[in-house]
Structures are given as structure tokens and as C-alpha cells.
CSV table of C-alpha atoms in Angstrom, one decimal:
chain,number,residue,atom,x,y,z
A,1,ASN,CA,92.9,114.3,73.1
A,2,LEU,CA,92.6,110.8,74.6
A,3,ASP,CA,94.8,109.4,71.8
A,4,ARG,CA,97.3,112.2,72.5
A,5,LEU,CA,97.3,111.4,76.2
A,6,ALA,CA,98.0,107.7,75.5
A,7,SER,CA,100.8,108.5,73.1
A,8,GLU,CA,102.5,111.0,75.5
A,9,ALA,CA,102.0,109.2,78.8
A,10,ALA,CA,102.0,105.8,80.4
A,11,GLU,CA,99.4,103.5,78.8
A,12,LEU,CA,98.2,100.3,80.6
A,13,THR,CA,97.4,97.7,78.0
A,14,ASP,CA,96.5,94.7,80.1
A,15,PHE,CA,93.5,94.9,82.5
A,16,TYR,CA,90.9,92.3,83.2
A,17,VAL,CA,87.4,93.6,83.7
A,18,SER,CA,84.2,92.1,85.2
A,19,PRO,CA,81.0,92.0,83.2
A,20,VAL,CA,79.7,94.9,85.2
A,21,CYS,CA,81.3,98.1,86.5
A,22,SER,CA,81.4,98.0,90.4
A,23,PRO,CA,83.5,94.8,90.6
A,24,THR,CA,85.9,96.3,88.0
A,25,ARG,CA,86.1,99.5,90.0
A,26,ALA,CA,87.0,97.4,93.1
A,27,CYS,CA,89.8,95.7,91.2
A,28,LEU,CA,91.1,99.0,89.9
A,29,ILE,CA,91.1,100.8,93.2
A,30,THR,CA,92.6,97.9,95.2
A,31,GLY,CA,94.6,95.9,92.7
A,32,ARG,CA,92.8,92.7,93.9
A,33,TYR,CA,90.4,90.2,92.4
A,34,ASN,CA,87.0,91.6,93.0
A,35,PHE,CA,85.6,88.6,94.8
A,36,ARG,CA,88.2,89.1,97.5
A,37,THR,CA,86.8,92.7,98.0
A,38,ARG,CA,83.2,91.4,98.5
A,39,CYS,CA,82.1,93.5,95.5
A,40,ILE,CA,80.5,91.2,93.0
A,41,ASP,CA,77.7,93.1,91.2
A,42,THR,CA,76.0,96.5,90.8
A,43,PHE,CA,72.8,96.2,92.9
A,44,LYS,CA,71.0,94.6,95.8
A,45,GLY,CA,73.9,95.2,98.2
A,46,ARG,CA,76.5,93.5,96.1
A,47,SER,CA,78.3,96.6,95.0
A,48,MET,CA,79.6,97.5,98.5
A,49,MET,CA,83.3,97.0,98.8
A,50,GLU,CA,84.7,95.5,102.0
A,51,PRO,CA,85.7,98.6,104.2
A,52,GLU,CA,89.0,96.9,105.3
A,53,GLU,CA,90.3,96.9,101.7
A,54,PHE,CA,93.4,99.0,101.3
A,55,THR,CA,92.9,101.4,98.3
A,56,MET,CA,95.2,103.1,96.0
A,57,ALA,CA,94.0,106.4,97.5
A,58,GLU,CA,94.9,105.3,101.0
A,59,MET,CA,98.4,104.1,99.9
A,60,LEU,CA,99.1,107.4,98.1
A,61,ARG,CA,97.7,109.6,100.9
A,62,GLU,CA,100.1,107.8,103.3
A,63,ALA,CA,102.9,108.7,100.9
A,64,GLY,CA,102.0,112.4,101.1
A,65,TYR,CA,99.7,112.8,98.1
A,66,ALA,CA,96.7,115.0,97.9
A,67,THR,CA,93.8,112.6,96.8
A,68,GLY,CA,90.6,113.4,95.0
A,69,ILE,CA,87.7,111.7,93.3
A,70,PHE,CA,85.4,113.4,90.8
A,71,GLY,CA,82.5,111.4,89.4
A,72,LYS,CA,81.5,107.8,90.0
A,73,TRP,CA,82.5,105.8,93.0
A,74,HIS,CA,79.8,103.0,93.1
A,75,LEU,CA,81.5,101.0,95.9
A,76,GLY,CA,79.3,102.0,98.8
A,77,ASP,CA,77.3,105.2,99.6
A,78,ASN,CA,77.4,104.9,103.4
A,79,TYR,CA,80.1,105.0,106.1
A,80,PRO,CA,82.6,103.3,106.2
A,81,MET,CA,82.5,102.6,102.5
A,82,ARG,CA,82.4,106.1,101.1
A,83,PRO,CA,85.4,107.5,99.2
A,84,GLN,CA,86.2,109.9,102.0
A,85,ASP,CA,86.4,106.8,104.3
A,86,GLN,CA,88.7,105.0,101.8
A,87,GLY,CA,91.5,107.5,101.3
A,88,PHE,CA,90.1,110.5,99.4
A,89,ASP,CA,90.6,114.0,100.8
A,90,GLU,CA,88.5,115.7,98.2
A,91,VAL,CA,85.2,114.1,97.1
A,92,LEU,CA,82.7,115.2,94.5
A,93,ILE,CA,80.5,112.3,93.4
A,94,HIS,CA,77.0,111.1,92.7
A,95,ARG,CA,75.5,108.2,94.6
A,96,GLY,CA,75.1,104.6,93.4
A,97,GLY,CA,75.5,103.7,89.8
A,98,GLY,CA,74.8,107.1,88.3
A,99,LEU,CA,72.7,110.2,87.8
A,100,ALA,CA,69.1,109.4,86.7
A,101,GLN,CA,69.2,106.1,88.6
A,102,PRO,CA,67.4,105.1,91.8
A,103,SER,CA,70.2,106.1,94.1
A,104,GLU,CA,70.0,109.8,93.2
A,105,PRO,CA,68.0,112.3,95.3
A,106,ILE,CA,64.4,112.4,94.0
A,107,GLU,CA,64.6,116.2,93.6
A,108,ASN,CA,67.4,115.8,91.1
A,109,GLU,CA,64.7,114.7,88.6
A,110,LYS,CA,67.2,112.5,86.5
A,111,ARG,CA,69.3,115.5,85.5
A,112,TYR,CA,72.8,115.2,84.1
A,113,THR,CA,72.7,119.0,83.6
A,114,ASP,CA,72.7,121.2,86.8
A,115,PRO,CA,72.8,118.0,88.9
A,116,ILE,CA,72.6,117.4,92.6
A,117,LEU,CA,75.9,115.9,93.7
A,118,PHE,CA,77.7,115.1,97.0
A,119,GLU,CA,80.7,117.1,97.9
A,120,ASN,CA,82.7,115.8,100.9
A,121,GLY,CA,79.5,114.2,102.2
A,122,ALA,CA,77.2,117.3,101.7
A,123,GLU,CA,74.5,117.4,99.1
A,124,VAL,CA,75.2,120.3,96.7
A,125,LYS,CA,73.5,121.7,93.6
A,126,LYS,CA,76.0,122.3,90.8
A,127,GLU,CA,75.7,124.2,87.5
A,128,GLY,CA,76.6,122.7,84.1
A,129,TYR,CA,76.8,119.3,82.5
A,130,CYS,CA,78.0,116.6,84.9
A,131,THR,CA,81.1,115.6,83.0
A,132,ASP,CA,82.2,119.3,82.6
A,133,ILE,CA,81.7,119.7,86.4
A,134,TYR,CA,83.8,116.7,87.3
A,135,PHE,CA,86.7,117.9,85.1
A,136,ASP,CA,86.5,121.5,86.2
A,137,GLU,CA,86.6,120.5,89.8
A,138,ALA,CA,89.4,118.1,89.2
A,139,ILE,CA,91.5,120.7,87.4
A,140,GLU,CA,91.0,123.1,90.4
A,141,PHE,CA,92.0,120.3,92.8
A,142,MET,CA,95.2,119.7,90.8
A,143,LYS,CA,96.1,123.4,90.6
A,144,GLU,CA,95.7,123.7,94.4
A,145,ALA,CA,97.9,120.7,95.0
A,146,ARG,CA,100.5,122.0,92.6
A,147,GLU,CA,100.5,125.4,94.3
A,148,ALA,CA,100.9,123.7,97.7
A,149,GLY,CA,103.8,121.7,96.4
A,150,LYS,CA,102.1,118.3,96.9
A,151,PRO,CA,102.0,115.4,94.4
A,152,PHE,CA,98.4,114.5,93.7
A,153,PHE,CA,96.2,111.6,92.7
A,154,ALA,CA,93.1,112.6,90.8
A,155,TYR,CA,90.6,109.8,90.2
A,156,LEU,CA,88.2,111.0,87.5
A,157,PRO,CA,85.6,108.4,86.5
A,158,PRO,CA,82.6,110.2,84.9
A,159,ASN,CA,79.1,108.6,84.9
A,160,ALA,CA,78.8,109.2,81.2
A,161,PRO,CA,78.6,107.6,78.7
A,162,HIS,CA,75.9,105.6,80.3
A,163,GLY,CA,72.1,105.2,79.9
A,164,PRO,CA,69.7,106.7,80.2
A,165,TYR,CA,70.7,108.9,77.2
A,166,HIS,CA,68.1,111.7,77.7
A,167,ASP,CA,70.5,114.4,78.7
A,168,VAL,CA,73.6,114.9,76.6
A,169,PRO,CA,75.6,118.0,75.4
A,170,GLU,CA,73.2,119.6,72.9
A,171,GLU,CA,75.8,121.0,70.3
A,172,LEU,CA,77.5,117.6,70.0
A,173,LEU,CA,74.2,115.8,69.8
A,174,GLU,CA,73.1,118.1,66.9
A,175,TYR,CA,76.4,117.4,65.1
A,176,TYR,CA,76.1,113.6,65.4
A,177,GLN,CA,72.5,113.6,64.4
A,178,SER,CA,73.4,115.6,61.3
A,179,ILE,CA,76.1,113.1,59.9
A,180,ASP,CA,75.9,109.7,58.3
A,181,LEU,CA,76.4,107.1,61.0
A,182,SER,CA,75.7,104.1,58.7
A,183,PRO,CA,79.2,102.8,58.7
A,184,ILE,CA,79.1,102.0,62.4
A,185,LEU,CA,75.4,101.0,62.8
A,186,ASN,CA,76.0,97.3,62.1
A,187,GLY,CA,73.0,97.2,59.8
A,188,ASN,CA,70.6,98.5,62.3
A,189,GLU,CA,69.3,101.6,60.6
A,190,SER,CA,66.3,102.3,62.9
A,191,GLU,CA,65.8,105.9,63.9
A,192,ARG,CA,65.9,104.8,67.6
A,193,HIS,CA,69.3,103.1,67.2
A,194,LYS,CA,70.8,106.0,65.3
A,195,ASP,CA,69.6,108.4,67.9
A,196,THR,CA,71.1,106.3,70.7
A,197,VAL,CA,74.5,106.1,68.9
A,198,ALA,CA,74.5,109.9,68.3
A,199,ARG,CA,73.8,110.4,72.0
A,200,VAL,CA,76.6,108.1,73.1
A,201,PHE,CA,79.0,109.7,70.7
A,202,ALA,CA,78.1,113.1,72.1
A,203,MET,CA,78.9,111.9,75.6
A,204,VAL,CA,82.2,110.4,74.5
A,205,GLU,CA,83.4,113.5,72.6
A,206,ASN,CA,82.5,115.6,75.6
A,207,ILE,CA,84.9,113.6,77.7
A,208,ASP,CA,87.6,114.0,75.0
A,209,GLU,CA,87.1,117.8,74.9
A,210,ASN,CA,87.4,117.9,78.7
A,211,MET,CA,90.5,115.8,78.6
A,212,GLY,CA,92.0,118.4,76.3
């Protein structure tokens, strides 16, 4: 499905990323070099983007678009750095760098399935696997925008694939654990490595299914 999307839509082939994700996200959402946005790392306060940055969401909202984010923001969890402060009308995100990381509510207990998320600033309990939830909510957002006759910008950055790999879609995990992964293991045939690869593949295919 991802390959089909690339073949039938616009594909961006030149994009320069930082070694870690928050600075790259700042570049993507602003179009500017990450050091200009004051976002230079992923922790210890260095993943908070300068609130005065003008984001893609702010630009498109000014042009009459409905704007929504579903998944991972990681550019600041508090006012005035939250996505709802930076141009997004509809927001469903986790905090910080991901579920099962120190930024999540303690009571979430490191769950990717049935996670506690934040919807327009309010803490909410959702049912289902995190990636499925983000896509389902984004689809509903797009349908509503279409029914209202508005163009829309749906920013859909899931937190998977990302460690820890303890909670992945079970059916896909069983499939990848059952097949021979030797051709892509780069000589590392340890059971731990094979299990990790199977879990990452399960997360990736889950995204591909949702894209479909």
C-alpha cells in the first residue's frame, strides 16, 4: 500500500534528516534548518521547538484548511509548544517521544494497546492498537472535513516502529516469527535479534495495512 501511494501520488525524494527524530520533525513542520528552530535533540529540554516558529499547520489553517495531527508530535508537551498551539485544530497524540517512554502517564503501564493518549489537551483512554487508533481517527477527521467542503491537512506520524518492542500486533508477529528471516539478518542469527526483527516488521506491516 505504501508503494502504491508513492506510485500514484507526489513522492518527495530529497529530504535531509538529523541523527534523531525531534530535530527532523522540526525541519519537516517548519521547512527550516532545525538549529534555527531551537530543537536540537530528543531529551533534556532540547526537543522543544521555538514557539514563534511558523508551522505548515499554521500556514494551511490560515489558507482555510482543517488541520489535524494523529500520533507523535515530540516538539513540546506544554503551552505554547503543543500542536494545538502550533496550528492544529484536531489533536490526538501521546506525550514526549513515545508510548512506553518516561513522558507517558504512569498509569498507561507502557501499553501500545488500549493506550492513554491526549485528545485536544485532555487525557483519554482509547481502545485498540496505537497505530490503528491514529489511522482510524485520521480517517474520521478527513471524512468530516470532506463533508464540510473543506480542504484538509492530516499529519499522521505514528510512534511505531520504535522500541521498546514488547507490544506489537499479535497476528503479524506470529507470521514473522514463523518465516525464515535469515536473508535480512546480516549474519546475526541470535534468537533475540530474530525476535526483534520480527517485531519491527509486524509494526511496519501494520502501518502498511492501515495506509491501505
